[in-house]
XYZ file of C-alpha atoms in Angstrom:
204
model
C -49.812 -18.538 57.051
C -52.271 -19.332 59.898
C -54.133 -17.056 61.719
C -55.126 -17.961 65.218
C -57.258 -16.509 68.791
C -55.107 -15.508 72.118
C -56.568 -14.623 74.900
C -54.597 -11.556 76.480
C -56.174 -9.786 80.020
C -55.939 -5.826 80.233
C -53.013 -5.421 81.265
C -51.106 -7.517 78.486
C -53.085 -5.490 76.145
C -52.462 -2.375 77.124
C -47.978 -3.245 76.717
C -48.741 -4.719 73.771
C -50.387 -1.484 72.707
C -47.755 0.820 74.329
C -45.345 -1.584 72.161
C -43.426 -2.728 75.780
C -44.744 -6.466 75.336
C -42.982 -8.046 72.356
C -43.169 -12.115 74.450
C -46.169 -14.336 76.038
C -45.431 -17.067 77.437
C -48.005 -20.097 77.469
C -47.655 -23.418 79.524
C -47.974 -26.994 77.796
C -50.623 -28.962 78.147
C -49.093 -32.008 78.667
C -52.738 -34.094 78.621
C -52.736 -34.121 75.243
C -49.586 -36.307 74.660
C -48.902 -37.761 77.218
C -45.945 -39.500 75.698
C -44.230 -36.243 74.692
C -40.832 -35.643 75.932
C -38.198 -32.729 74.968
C -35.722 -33.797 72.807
C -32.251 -32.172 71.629
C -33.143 -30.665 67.383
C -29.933 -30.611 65.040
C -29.098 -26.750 65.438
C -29.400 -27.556 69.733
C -32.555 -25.948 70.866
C -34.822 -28.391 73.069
C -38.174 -29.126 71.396
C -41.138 -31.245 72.343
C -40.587 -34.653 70.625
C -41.821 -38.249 71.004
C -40.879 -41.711 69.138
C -43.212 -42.866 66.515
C -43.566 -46.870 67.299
C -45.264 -47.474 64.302
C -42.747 -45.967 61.723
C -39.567 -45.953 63.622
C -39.005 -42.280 63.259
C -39.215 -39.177 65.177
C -42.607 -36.925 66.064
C -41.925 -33.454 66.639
C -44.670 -31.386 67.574
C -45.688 -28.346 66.193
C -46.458 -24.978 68.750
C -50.684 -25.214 69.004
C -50.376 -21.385 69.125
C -48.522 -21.169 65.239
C -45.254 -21.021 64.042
C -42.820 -18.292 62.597
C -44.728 -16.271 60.142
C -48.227 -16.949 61.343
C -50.587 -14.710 63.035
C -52.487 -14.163 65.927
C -55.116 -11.993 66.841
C -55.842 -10.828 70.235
C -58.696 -11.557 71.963
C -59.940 -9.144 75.113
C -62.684 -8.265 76.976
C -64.870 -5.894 74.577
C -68.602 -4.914 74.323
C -70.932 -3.118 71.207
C -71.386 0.087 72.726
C -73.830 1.138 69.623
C -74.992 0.290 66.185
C -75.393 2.658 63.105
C -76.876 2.340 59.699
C -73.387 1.231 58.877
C -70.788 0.511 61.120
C -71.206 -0.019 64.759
C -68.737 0.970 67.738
C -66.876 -1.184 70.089
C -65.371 -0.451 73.344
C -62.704 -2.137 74.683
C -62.432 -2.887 78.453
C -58.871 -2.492 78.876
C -58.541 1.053 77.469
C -61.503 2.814 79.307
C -59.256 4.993 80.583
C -57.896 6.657 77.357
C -59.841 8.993 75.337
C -62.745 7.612 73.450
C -60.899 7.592 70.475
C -58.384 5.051 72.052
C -60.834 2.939 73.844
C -63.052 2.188 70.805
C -62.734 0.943 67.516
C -65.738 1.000 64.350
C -66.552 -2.294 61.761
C -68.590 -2.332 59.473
C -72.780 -2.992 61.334
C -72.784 -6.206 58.853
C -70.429 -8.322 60.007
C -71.635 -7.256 63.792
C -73.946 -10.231 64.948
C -73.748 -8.524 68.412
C -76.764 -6.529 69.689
C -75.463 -2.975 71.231
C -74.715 -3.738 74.819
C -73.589 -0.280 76.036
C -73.537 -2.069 79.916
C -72.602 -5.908 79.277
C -69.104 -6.841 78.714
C -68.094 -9.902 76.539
C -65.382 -11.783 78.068
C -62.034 -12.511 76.021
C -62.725 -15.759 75.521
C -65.695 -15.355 73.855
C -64.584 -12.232 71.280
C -64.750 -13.011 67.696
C -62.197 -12.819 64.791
C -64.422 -9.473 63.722
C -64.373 -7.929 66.984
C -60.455 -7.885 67.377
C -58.617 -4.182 67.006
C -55.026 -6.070 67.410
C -53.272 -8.546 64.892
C -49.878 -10.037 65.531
C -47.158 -12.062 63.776
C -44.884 -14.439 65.771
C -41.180 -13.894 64.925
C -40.128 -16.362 66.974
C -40.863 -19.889 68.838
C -39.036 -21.016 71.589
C -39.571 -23.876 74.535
C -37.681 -23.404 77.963
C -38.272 -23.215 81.454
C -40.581 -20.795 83.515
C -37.978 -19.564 85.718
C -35.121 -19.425 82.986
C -36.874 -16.267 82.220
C -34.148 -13.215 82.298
C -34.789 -9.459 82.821
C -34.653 -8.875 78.761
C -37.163 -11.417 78.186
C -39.175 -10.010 81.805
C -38.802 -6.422 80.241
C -40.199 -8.194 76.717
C -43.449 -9.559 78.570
C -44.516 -5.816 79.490
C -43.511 -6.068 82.737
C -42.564 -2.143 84.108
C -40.010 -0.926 86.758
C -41.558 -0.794 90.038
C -39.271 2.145 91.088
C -38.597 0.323 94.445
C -35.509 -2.018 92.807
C -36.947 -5.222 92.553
C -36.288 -7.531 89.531
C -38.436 -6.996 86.085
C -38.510 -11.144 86.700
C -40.045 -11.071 90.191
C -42.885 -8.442 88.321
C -42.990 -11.084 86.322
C -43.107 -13.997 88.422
C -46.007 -12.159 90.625
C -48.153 -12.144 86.992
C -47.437 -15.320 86.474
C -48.905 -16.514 89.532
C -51.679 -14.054 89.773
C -52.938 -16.114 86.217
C -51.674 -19.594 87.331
C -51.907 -19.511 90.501
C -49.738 -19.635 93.816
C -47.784 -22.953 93.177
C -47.490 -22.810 89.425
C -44.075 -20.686 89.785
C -42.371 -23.365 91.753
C -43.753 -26.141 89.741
C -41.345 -24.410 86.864
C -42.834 -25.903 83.874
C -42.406 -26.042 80.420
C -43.617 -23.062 78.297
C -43.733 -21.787 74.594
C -41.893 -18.663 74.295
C -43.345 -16.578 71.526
C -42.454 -13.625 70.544
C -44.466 -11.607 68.311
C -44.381 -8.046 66.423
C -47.961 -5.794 65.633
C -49.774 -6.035 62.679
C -50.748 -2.443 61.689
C -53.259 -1.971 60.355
C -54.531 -5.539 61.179
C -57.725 -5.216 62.924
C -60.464 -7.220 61.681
């Protein structure tokens, strides 16, 4: 079992903590083999795949973000809020709006390398393994299409009702784009479909 960083934003968090988001979705990066190709597997699902020229056989790539079993541990926006003899106190930016228990989380002051920063925020990407409340294990790996997303799997990515009857998918699609940007909808590209269950009890 491998344990690995994911960067969520706020609002991802905060339906993975209200236990709506049970899916991400991540596109490929195709740079990195460029000679990768999707390829039919022996029980039917597509998978990325390329020949090996040297031995004659198959390459079949393994998911970069782990595979059934492994773990992954969310990284958000967070910031040291205050140190103690013994523990010191995060706060996480995407629950500010609960009640201080909700929004902050204690480890123990020596594993904190972080000076208290009650008004600087450290951005997701840069959060460390120590600093992370939420822990994760994937259930399930999947490649497919953007758009062959369907309302189960839209209502599985934390998307909510709108109340004015559109589609969980077009709440979906406008996420999507608000991350990727305006074209990368249409493009429809390949993604990793993981879906995941909470750790609890898993914070660092």
């Amino acid at each position: 079992m491998k344990e690995r960083g994911m960067i969520f934003n706020a609002e991802m968090v905060r339906a993975i903590l209200d236990g709506r988001k049970t899916q991400t979705r991540r596109p490929f990066n195709w740079k990195r083999q460029p000679a990768m190709e999707m390829a039919e597997r022996d029980d039917g699902s597509l998978w990325p795949w390329a020949e090996d020229c040297e031995r004659g056989g198959d390459i079949w790539f393994a998911c970069p973000y782990g595979e059934i079993g492994d773990r992954i541990w969310v990284r958000e926006t967070f910031r040291v809020h205050s140190r103690a003899t013994d523990v010191a106190t995060l706060v996480y930016r995407a629950s500010v709006r609960n009640s201080w228990t909700e929004q902050t989380h204690r480890v123990p002051v020596a594993v904190c390398n972080k000076p208290a920063t009650p008004e600087k925020w450290t951005p997701s990407i840069h959060m460390p393994r120590w600093a992370s409340r939420i822990l994760l294990e994937i259930i399930d790996v999947r490649v497919e299409r953007l758009n062959s997303i369907t309302e189960s799997d839209a209502e599985a990515e934390g998307v909510t009702d709108t109340g004015f009857g559109d589609l969980l998918v077009d709440g979906f699609r406008y996420l999507w784009k608000s991350i990727y940007g305006d074209d990368s909808w249409q493009a429809n590209p390949w993604v990793w479909v993981i879906e995941f269950k909470r750790v609890e009890g898993g914070a660092a």
